[in-house]
Tab-separated table of C-alpha atoms and ligand atoms in Angstrom:
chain	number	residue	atom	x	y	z
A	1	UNK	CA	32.173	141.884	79.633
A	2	UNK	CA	31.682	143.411	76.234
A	3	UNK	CA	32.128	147.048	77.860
A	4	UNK	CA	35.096	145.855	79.622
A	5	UNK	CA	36.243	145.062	76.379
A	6	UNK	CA	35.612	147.762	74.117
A	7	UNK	CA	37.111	149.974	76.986
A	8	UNK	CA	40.558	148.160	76.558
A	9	UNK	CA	40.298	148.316	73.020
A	10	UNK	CA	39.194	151.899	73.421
A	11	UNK	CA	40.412	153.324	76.682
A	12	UNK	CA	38.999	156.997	75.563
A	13	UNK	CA	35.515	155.354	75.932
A	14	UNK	CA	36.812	153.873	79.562
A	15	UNK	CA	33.987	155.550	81.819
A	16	UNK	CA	36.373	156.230	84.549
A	17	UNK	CA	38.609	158.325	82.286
A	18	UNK	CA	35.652	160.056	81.190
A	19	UNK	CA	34.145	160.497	84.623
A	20	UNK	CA	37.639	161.530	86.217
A	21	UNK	CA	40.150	162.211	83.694
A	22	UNK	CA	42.560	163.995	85.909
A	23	UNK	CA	42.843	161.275	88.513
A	24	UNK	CA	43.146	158.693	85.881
A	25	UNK	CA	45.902	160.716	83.827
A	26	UNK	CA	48.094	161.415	87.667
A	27	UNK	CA	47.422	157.173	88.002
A	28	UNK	CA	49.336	156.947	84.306
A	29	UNK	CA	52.058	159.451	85.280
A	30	UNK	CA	52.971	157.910	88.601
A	31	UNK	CA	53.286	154.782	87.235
A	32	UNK	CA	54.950	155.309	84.214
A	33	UNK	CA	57.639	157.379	86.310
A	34	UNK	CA	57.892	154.480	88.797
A	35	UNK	CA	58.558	152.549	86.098
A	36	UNK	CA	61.137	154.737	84.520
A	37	UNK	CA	62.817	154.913	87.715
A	38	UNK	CA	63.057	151.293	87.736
A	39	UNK	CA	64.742	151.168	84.473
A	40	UNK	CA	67.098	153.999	84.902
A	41	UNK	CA	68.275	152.679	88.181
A	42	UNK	CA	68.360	149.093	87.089
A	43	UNK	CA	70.297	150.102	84.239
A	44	UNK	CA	72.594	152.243	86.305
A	45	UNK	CA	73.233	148.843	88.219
A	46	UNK	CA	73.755	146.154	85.456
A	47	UNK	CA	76.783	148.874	83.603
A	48	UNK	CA	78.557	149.469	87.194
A	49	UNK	CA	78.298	145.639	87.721
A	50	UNK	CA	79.412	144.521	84.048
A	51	UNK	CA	80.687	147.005	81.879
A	52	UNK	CA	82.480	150.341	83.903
A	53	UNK	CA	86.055	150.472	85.203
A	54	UNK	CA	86.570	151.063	88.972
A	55	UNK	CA	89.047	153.534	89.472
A	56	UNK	CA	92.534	153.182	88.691
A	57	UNK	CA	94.835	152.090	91.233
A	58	UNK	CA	97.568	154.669	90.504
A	59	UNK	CA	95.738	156.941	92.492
A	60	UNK	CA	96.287	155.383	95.059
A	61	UNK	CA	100.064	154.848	94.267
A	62	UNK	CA	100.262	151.788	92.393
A	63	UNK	CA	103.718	151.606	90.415
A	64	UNK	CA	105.128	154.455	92.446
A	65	UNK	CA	106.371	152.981	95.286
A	66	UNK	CA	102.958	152.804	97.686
A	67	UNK	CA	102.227	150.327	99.898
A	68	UNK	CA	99.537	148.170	100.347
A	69	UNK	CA	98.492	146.908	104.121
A	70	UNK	CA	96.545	143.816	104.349
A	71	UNK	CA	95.019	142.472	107.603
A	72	UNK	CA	94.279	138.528	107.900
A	73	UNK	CA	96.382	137.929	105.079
A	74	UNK	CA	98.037	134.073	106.100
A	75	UNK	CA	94.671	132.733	104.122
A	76	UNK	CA	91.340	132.954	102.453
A	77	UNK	CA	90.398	136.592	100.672
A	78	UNK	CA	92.978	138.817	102.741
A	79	UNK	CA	95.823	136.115	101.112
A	80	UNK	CA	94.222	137.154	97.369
A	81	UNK	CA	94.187	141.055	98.320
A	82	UNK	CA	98.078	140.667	98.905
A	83	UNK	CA	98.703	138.728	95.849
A	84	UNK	CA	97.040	140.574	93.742
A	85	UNK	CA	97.774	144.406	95.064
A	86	UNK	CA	101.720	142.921	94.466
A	87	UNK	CA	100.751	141.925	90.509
A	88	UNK	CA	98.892	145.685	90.653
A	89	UNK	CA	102.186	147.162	91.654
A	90	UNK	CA	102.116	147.840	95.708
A	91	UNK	CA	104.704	146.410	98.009
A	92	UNK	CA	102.911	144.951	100.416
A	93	UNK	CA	103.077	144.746	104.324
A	94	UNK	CA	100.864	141.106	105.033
A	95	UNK	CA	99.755	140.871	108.927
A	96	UNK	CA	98.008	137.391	110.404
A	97	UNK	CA	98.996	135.152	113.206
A	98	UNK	CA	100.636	132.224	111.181
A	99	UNK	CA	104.260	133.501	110.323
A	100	UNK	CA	105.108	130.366	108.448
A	101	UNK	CA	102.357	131.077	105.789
A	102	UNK	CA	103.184	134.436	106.053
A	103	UNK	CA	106.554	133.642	105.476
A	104	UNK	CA	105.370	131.447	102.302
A	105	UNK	CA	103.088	134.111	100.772
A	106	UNK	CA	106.026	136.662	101.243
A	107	UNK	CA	108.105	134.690	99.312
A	108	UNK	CA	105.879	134.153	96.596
A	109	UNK	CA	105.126	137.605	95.688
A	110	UNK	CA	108.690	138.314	95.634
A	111	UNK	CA	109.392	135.328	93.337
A	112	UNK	CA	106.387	136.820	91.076
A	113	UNK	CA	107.153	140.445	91.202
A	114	UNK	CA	110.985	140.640	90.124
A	115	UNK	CA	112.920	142.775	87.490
A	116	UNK	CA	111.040	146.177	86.878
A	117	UNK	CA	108.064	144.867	88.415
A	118	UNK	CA	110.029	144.640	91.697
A	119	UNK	CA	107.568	144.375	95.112
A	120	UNK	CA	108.662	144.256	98.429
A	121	UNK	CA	107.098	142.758	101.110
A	122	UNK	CA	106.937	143.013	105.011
A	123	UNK	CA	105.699	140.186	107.236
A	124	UNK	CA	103.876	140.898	110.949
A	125	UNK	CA	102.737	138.565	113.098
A	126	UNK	CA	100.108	139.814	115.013
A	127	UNK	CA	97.276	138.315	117.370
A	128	UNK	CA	94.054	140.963	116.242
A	129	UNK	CA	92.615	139.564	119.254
A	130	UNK	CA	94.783	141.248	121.855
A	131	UNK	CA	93.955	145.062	121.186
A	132	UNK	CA	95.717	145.426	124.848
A	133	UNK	CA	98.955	143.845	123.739
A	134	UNK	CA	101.029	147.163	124.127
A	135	UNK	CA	104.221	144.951	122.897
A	136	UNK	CA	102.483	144.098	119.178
A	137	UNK	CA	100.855	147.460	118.765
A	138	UNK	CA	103.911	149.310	119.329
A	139	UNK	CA	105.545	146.800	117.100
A	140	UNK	CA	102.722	148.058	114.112
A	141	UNK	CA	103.576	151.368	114.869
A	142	UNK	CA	106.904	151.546	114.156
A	143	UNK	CA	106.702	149.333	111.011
A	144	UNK	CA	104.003	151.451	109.507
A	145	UNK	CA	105.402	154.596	110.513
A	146	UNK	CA	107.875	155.371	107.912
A	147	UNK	CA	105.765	153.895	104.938
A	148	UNK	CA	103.872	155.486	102.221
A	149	UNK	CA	100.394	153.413	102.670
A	150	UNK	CA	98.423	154.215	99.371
A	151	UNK	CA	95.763	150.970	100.312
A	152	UNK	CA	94.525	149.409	103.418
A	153	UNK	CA	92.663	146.414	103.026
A	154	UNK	CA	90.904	145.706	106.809
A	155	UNK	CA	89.936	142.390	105.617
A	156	UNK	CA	90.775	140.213	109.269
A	157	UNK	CA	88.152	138.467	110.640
A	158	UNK	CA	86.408	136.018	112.835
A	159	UNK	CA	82.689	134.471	112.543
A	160	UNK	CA	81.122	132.071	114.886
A	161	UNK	CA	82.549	128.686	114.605
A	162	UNK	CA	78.431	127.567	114.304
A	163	UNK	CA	75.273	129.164	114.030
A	164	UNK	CA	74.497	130.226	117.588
A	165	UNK	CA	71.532	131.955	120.166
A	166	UNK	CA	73.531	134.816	121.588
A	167	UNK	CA	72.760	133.744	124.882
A	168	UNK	CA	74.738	130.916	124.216
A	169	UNK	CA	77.602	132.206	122.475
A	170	UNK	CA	80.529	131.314	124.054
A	171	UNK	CA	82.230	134.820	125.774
A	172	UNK	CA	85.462	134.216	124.646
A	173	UNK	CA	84.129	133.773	120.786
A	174	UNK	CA	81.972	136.426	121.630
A	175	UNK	CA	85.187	138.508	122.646
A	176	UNK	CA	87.443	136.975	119.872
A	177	UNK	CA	85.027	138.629	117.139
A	178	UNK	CA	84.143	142.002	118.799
A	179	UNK	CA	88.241	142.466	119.252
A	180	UNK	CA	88.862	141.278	115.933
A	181	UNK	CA	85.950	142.475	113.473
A	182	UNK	CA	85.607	145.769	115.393
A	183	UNK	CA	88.178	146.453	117.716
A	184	UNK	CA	91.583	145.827	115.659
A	185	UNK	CA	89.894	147.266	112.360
A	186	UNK	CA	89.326	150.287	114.486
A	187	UNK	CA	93.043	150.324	115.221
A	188	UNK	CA	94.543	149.818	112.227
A	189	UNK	CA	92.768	152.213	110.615
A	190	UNK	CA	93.415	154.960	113.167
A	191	UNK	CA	97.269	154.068	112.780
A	192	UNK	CA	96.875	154.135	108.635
A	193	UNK	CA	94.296	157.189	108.024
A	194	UNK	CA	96.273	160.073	109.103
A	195	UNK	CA	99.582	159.295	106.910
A	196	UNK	CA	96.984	159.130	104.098
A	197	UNK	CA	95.545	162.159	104.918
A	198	UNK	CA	99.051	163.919	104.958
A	199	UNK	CA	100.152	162.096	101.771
A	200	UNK	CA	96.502	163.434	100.463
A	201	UNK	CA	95.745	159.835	98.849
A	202	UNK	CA	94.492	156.504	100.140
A	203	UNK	CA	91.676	153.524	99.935
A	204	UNK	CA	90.155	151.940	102.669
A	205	UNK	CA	88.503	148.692	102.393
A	206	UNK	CA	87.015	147.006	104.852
A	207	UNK	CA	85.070	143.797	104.044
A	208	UNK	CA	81.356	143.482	105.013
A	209	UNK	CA	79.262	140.896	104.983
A	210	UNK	CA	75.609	140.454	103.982
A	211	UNK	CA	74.510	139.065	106.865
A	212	UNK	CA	75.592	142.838	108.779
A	213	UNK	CA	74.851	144.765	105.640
A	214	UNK	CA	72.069	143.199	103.724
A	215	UNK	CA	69.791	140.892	106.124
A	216	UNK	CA	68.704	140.395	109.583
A	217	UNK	CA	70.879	137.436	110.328
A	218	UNK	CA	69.181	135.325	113.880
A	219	UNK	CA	71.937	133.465	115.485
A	220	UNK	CA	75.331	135.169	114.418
A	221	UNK	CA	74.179	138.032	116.238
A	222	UNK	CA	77.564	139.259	117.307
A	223	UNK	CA	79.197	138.500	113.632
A	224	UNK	CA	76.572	140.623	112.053
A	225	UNK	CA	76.817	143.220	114.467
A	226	UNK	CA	79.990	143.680	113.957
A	227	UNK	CA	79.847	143.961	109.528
A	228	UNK	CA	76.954	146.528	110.566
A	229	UNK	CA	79.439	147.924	112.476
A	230	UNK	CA	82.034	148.202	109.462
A	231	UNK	CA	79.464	149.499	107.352
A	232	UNK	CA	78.102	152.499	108.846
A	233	UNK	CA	81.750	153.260	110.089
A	234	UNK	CA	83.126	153.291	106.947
A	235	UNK	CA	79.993	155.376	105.410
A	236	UNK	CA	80.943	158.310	108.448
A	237	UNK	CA	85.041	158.184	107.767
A	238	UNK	CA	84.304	157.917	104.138
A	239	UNK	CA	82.479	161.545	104.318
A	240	UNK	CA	85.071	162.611	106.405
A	241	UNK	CA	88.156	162.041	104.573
A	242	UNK	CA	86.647	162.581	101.254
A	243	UNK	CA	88.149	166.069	100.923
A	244	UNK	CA	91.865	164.495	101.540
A	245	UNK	CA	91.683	162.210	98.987
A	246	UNK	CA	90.827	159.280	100.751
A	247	UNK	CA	88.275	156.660	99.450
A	248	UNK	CA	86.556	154.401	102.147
A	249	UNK	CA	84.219	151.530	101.025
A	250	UNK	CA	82.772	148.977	103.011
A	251	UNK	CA	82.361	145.345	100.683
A	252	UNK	CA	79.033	143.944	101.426
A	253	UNK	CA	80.158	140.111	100.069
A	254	UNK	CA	78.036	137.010	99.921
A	255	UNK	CA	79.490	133.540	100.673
A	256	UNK	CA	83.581	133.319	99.405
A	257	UNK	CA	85.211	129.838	98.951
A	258	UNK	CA	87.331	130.090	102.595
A	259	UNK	CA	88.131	128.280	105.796
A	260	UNK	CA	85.569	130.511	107.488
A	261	UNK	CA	82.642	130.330	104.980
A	262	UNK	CA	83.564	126.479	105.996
A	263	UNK	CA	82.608	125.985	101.421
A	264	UNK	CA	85.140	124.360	99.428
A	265	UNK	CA	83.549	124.635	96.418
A	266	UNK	CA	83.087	128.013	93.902
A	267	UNK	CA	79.639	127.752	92.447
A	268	UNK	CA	77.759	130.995	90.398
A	269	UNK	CA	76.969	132.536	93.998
A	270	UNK	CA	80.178	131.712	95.443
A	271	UNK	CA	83.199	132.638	93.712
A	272	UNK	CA	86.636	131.685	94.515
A	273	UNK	CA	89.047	133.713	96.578
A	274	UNK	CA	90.637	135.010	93.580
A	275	UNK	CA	87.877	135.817	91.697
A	276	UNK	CA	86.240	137.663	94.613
A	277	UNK	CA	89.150	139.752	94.980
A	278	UNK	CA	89.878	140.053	90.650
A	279	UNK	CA	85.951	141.757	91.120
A	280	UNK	CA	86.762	144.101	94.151
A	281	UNK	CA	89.999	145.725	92.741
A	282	UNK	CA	88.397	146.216	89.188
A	283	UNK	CA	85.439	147.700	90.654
A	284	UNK	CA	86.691	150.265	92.839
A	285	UNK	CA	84.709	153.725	93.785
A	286	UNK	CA	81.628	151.894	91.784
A	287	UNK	CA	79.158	150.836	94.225
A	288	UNK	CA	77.519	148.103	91.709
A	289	UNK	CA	74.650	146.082	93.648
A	290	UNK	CA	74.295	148.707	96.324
A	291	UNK	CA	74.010	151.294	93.981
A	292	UNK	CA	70.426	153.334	94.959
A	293	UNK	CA	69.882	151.538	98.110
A	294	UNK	CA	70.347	153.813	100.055
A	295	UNK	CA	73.945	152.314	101.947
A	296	UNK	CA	76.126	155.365	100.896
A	297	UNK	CA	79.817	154.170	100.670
A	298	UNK	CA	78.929	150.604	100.906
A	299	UNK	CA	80.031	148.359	97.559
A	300	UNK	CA	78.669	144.773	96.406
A	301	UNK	CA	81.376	144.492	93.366
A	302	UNK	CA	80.710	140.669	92.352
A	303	UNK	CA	78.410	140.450	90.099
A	304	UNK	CA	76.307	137.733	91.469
A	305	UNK	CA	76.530	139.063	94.696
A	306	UNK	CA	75.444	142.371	93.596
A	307	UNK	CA	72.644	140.694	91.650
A	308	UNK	CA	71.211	139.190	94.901
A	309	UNK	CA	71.570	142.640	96.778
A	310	UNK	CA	69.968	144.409	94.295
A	311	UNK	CA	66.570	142.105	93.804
A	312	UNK	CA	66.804	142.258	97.422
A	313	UNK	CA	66.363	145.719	97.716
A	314	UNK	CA	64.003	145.495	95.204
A	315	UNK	CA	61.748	142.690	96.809
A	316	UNK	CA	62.570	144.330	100.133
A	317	UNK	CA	60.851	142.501	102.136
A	318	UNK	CA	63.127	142.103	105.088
A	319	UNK	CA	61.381	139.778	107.556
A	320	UNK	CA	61.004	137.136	104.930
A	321	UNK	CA	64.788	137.309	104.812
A	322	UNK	CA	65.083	137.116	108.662
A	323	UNK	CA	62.752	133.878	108.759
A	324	UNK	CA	64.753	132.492	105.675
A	325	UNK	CA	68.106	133.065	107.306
A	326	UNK	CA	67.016	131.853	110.686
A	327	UNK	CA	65.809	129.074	109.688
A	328	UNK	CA	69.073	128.077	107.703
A	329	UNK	CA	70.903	128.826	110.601
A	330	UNK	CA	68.813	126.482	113.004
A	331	UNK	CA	69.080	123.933	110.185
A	332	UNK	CA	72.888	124.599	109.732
A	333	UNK	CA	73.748	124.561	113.839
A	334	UNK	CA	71.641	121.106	113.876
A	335	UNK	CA	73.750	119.406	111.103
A	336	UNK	CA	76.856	120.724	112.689
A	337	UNK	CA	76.136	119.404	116.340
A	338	UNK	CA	75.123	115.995	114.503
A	339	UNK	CA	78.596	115.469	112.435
A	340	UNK	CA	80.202	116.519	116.305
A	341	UNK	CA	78.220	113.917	117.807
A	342	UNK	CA	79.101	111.790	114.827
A	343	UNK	CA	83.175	112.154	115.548
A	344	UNK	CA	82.751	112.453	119.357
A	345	UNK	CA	81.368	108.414	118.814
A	346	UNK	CA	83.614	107.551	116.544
A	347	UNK	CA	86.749	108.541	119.194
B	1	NAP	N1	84.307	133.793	103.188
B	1	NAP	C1	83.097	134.338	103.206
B	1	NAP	O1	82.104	133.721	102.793
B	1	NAP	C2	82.918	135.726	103.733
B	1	NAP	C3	81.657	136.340	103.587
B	1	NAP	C4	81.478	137.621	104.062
B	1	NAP	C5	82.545	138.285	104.656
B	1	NAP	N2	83.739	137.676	104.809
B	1	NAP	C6	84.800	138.411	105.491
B	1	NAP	O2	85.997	138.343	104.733
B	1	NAP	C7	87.117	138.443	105.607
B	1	NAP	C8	88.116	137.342	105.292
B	1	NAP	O3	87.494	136.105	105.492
B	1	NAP	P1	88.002	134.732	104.841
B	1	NAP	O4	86.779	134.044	104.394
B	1	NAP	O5	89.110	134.972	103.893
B	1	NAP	O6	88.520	134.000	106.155
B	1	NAP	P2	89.708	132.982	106.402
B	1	NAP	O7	90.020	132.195	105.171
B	1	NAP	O8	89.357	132.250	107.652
B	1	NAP	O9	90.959	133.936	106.686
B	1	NAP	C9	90.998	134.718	107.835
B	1	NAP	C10	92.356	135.392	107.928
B	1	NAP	O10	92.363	136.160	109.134
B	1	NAP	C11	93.476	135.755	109.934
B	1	NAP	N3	93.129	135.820	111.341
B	1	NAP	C12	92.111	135.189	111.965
B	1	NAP	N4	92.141	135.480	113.276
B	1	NAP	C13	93.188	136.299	113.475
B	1	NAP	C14	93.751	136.936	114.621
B	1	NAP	N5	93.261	136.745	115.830
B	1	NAP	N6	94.820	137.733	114.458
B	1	NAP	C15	95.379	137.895	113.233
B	1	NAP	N7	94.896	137.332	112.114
B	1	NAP	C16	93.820	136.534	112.241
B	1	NAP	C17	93.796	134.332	109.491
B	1	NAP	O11	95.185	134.039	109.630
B	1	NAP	P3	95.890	133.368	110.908
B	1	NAP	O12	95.099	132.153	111.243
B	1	NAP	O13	97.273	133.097	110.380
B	1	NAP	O14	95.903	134.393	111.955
B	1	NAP	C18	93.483	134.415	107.998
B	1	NAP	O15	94.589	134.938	107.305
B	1	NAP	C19	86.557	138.380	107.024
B	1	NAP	O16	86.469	139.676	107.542
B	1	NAP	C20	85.169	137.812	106.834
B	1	NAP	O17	84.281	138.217	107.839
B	1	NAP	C21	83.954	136.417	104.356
């Protein structure tokens, strides 16, 4: 005990230093340079997150005349992207099913965005589901064609309506998502990238999710497919297009207050529509939580969200992740088959 002590209060007398003083000076190195690298990249993380500006919109033509297409915009995030891209100065071309809340949110931005500030809108009804529905694609075609896209925001899409084994997804929900998530973002962004590329300016966003992007997620096997899907196809077209002036990021977002996060209530981890979006457009180009973790092109802009992703990647210990999601899933899909059961009686 007493040499253990004197050796901390004199490490020079340590008899391993003496004995090997080489291996016991590499030890110090290595693990004061782990260390620094800790620091340096953690710091690199916390000024992305809180304190440096994305890039400026106007690059991508904000305030001169660019438009901005948004893909599931009738609700939820996509609604915010189209709200908010108006206030930042795009006209905006809104696509979703519901043309009445289309409708709605296309009169809205044109009541907010009058006078100098003036942003027009365009309002397409389109099924994502039906990537064979010649009719509606040709429709997108020709209202696209003649526009000067600066910002495409591939934000439709579709989870499963419960936590569910894969081999007992429904194949029509299994369908739904693959055409949605994958197929129509696919589409879209063929139609969009190649006026950008002419125009030599453009963003693509496409919106991720952490249970593709971050964690193994058991039982939404298709969803998280598909937001793996978005990310490493974002991370190729984002090296492609680079040299054109084209930014691609993929958002890799924790739970949203929406219809299909099923939460109506923002908490610290789970921030309001608006907020969500507010964090995305301020924190463009930056890839905040993601940064140095090794997901080129791939952003986590909110900054409790890109708290989580980054002590992930730090603790990185993916299976505990797996079992932890799983097992909210299981727990999830029981409550939800209960509360059916529940209504079913009360019918
Ligand atoms: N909320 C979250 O916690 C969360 C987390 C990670 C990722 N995300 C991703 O964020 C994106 C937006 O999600 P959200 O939470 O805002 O969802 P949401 O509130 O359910 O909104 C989905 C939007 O997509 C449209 N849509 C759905 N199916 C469509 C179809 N077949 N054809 C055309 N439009 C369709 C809906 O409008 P219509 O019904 O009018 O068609 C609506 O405007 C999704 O890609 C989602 O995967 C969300």
């Amino acid at each position: 005990m007493a040499s253990i002590l004197s050796s901390l209060t004199s490490p020079l007398s340590n008899p391993l230093l003496k004995e090997h003083p080489y291996f016991v000076v590499f030890l110090l190195a290595l693990g004061s340079l782990s260390f620094a690298k800790f620091v340096i990249k953690t710091a690199g993380v916390i000024s992305q997150t809180f304190i440096l500006p994305g890039k400026n919109l106007k690059k991508y033509g904000a305030g001169k005349g660019a438009w901005a297409v948004v893909t599931g915009a009738s609700e939820g995030i996509g609604r915010e992207f189209a709200l908010q891209l108006a206030r930042k100065g795009f006209h905006v071309l809104i696509a979703a099913r519901n043309t009445t809340s289309l409708n709605n949110l296309a009169a809205e931005i044109e009541a907010q965005n009058k006078g100098d500030n003036k942003v027009q809108t365009k309002v397409l009804t389109m099924d994502f589901s039906k990537p064979n529905d010649v009719a509606q694609w040709t429709r997108f075609q020709s209202e696209i064609e003649h526009l000067d896209i600066g910002v495409l925001i591939n934000n439709v899409g579709r989870s499963h309506s419960c936590p569910v084994d894969f081999v007992d997804t429904p194949i029509d929900e299994m369908d739904n998502i693959l055409n949605i998530n994958v197929n129509a973002t696919v589409h879209v962004t063929r139609a969009i990238v190649p006026g950008m590329a002419k125009r030599k300016r453009g963003l693509v966003i496409s919106i991720g999710s952490f249970s593709g992007v971050s964690v193994v997620s058991p039982m939404l096997a298709t969803y998280a497919g598909t937001k793996s899907f978005l990310s490493s196809f974002s991370a190729a077209l984002a090296e492609e297009v680079k040299d054109k002036g084209i930014d691609v990021e993929c958002l890799n977002t924790y739970f949203v207050v929406s219809n299909l996060s099923k939460i109506r209530k923002p908490s610290v981890m789970i921030p309001t529509p608006k907020a969500y979006v507010r964090s995305v457009l301020a924190k463009v180009g930056l890839p905040c939580g993601a940064l140095f973790t090794g997901r080129p092109h791939v952003s986590s802009p909110f900054w409790s969200h890109a708290m989580l992703d980054w002590l992930m990647n730090i603790i990185g210990w993916k299976m505990f992740f797996a079992r932890y999601t799983h097992d909210l899933h299981r727990s999830i899909r029981k409550r939800a088959l209960r509360k059916q059961e529940r209504e079913a009686k009360k019918q």
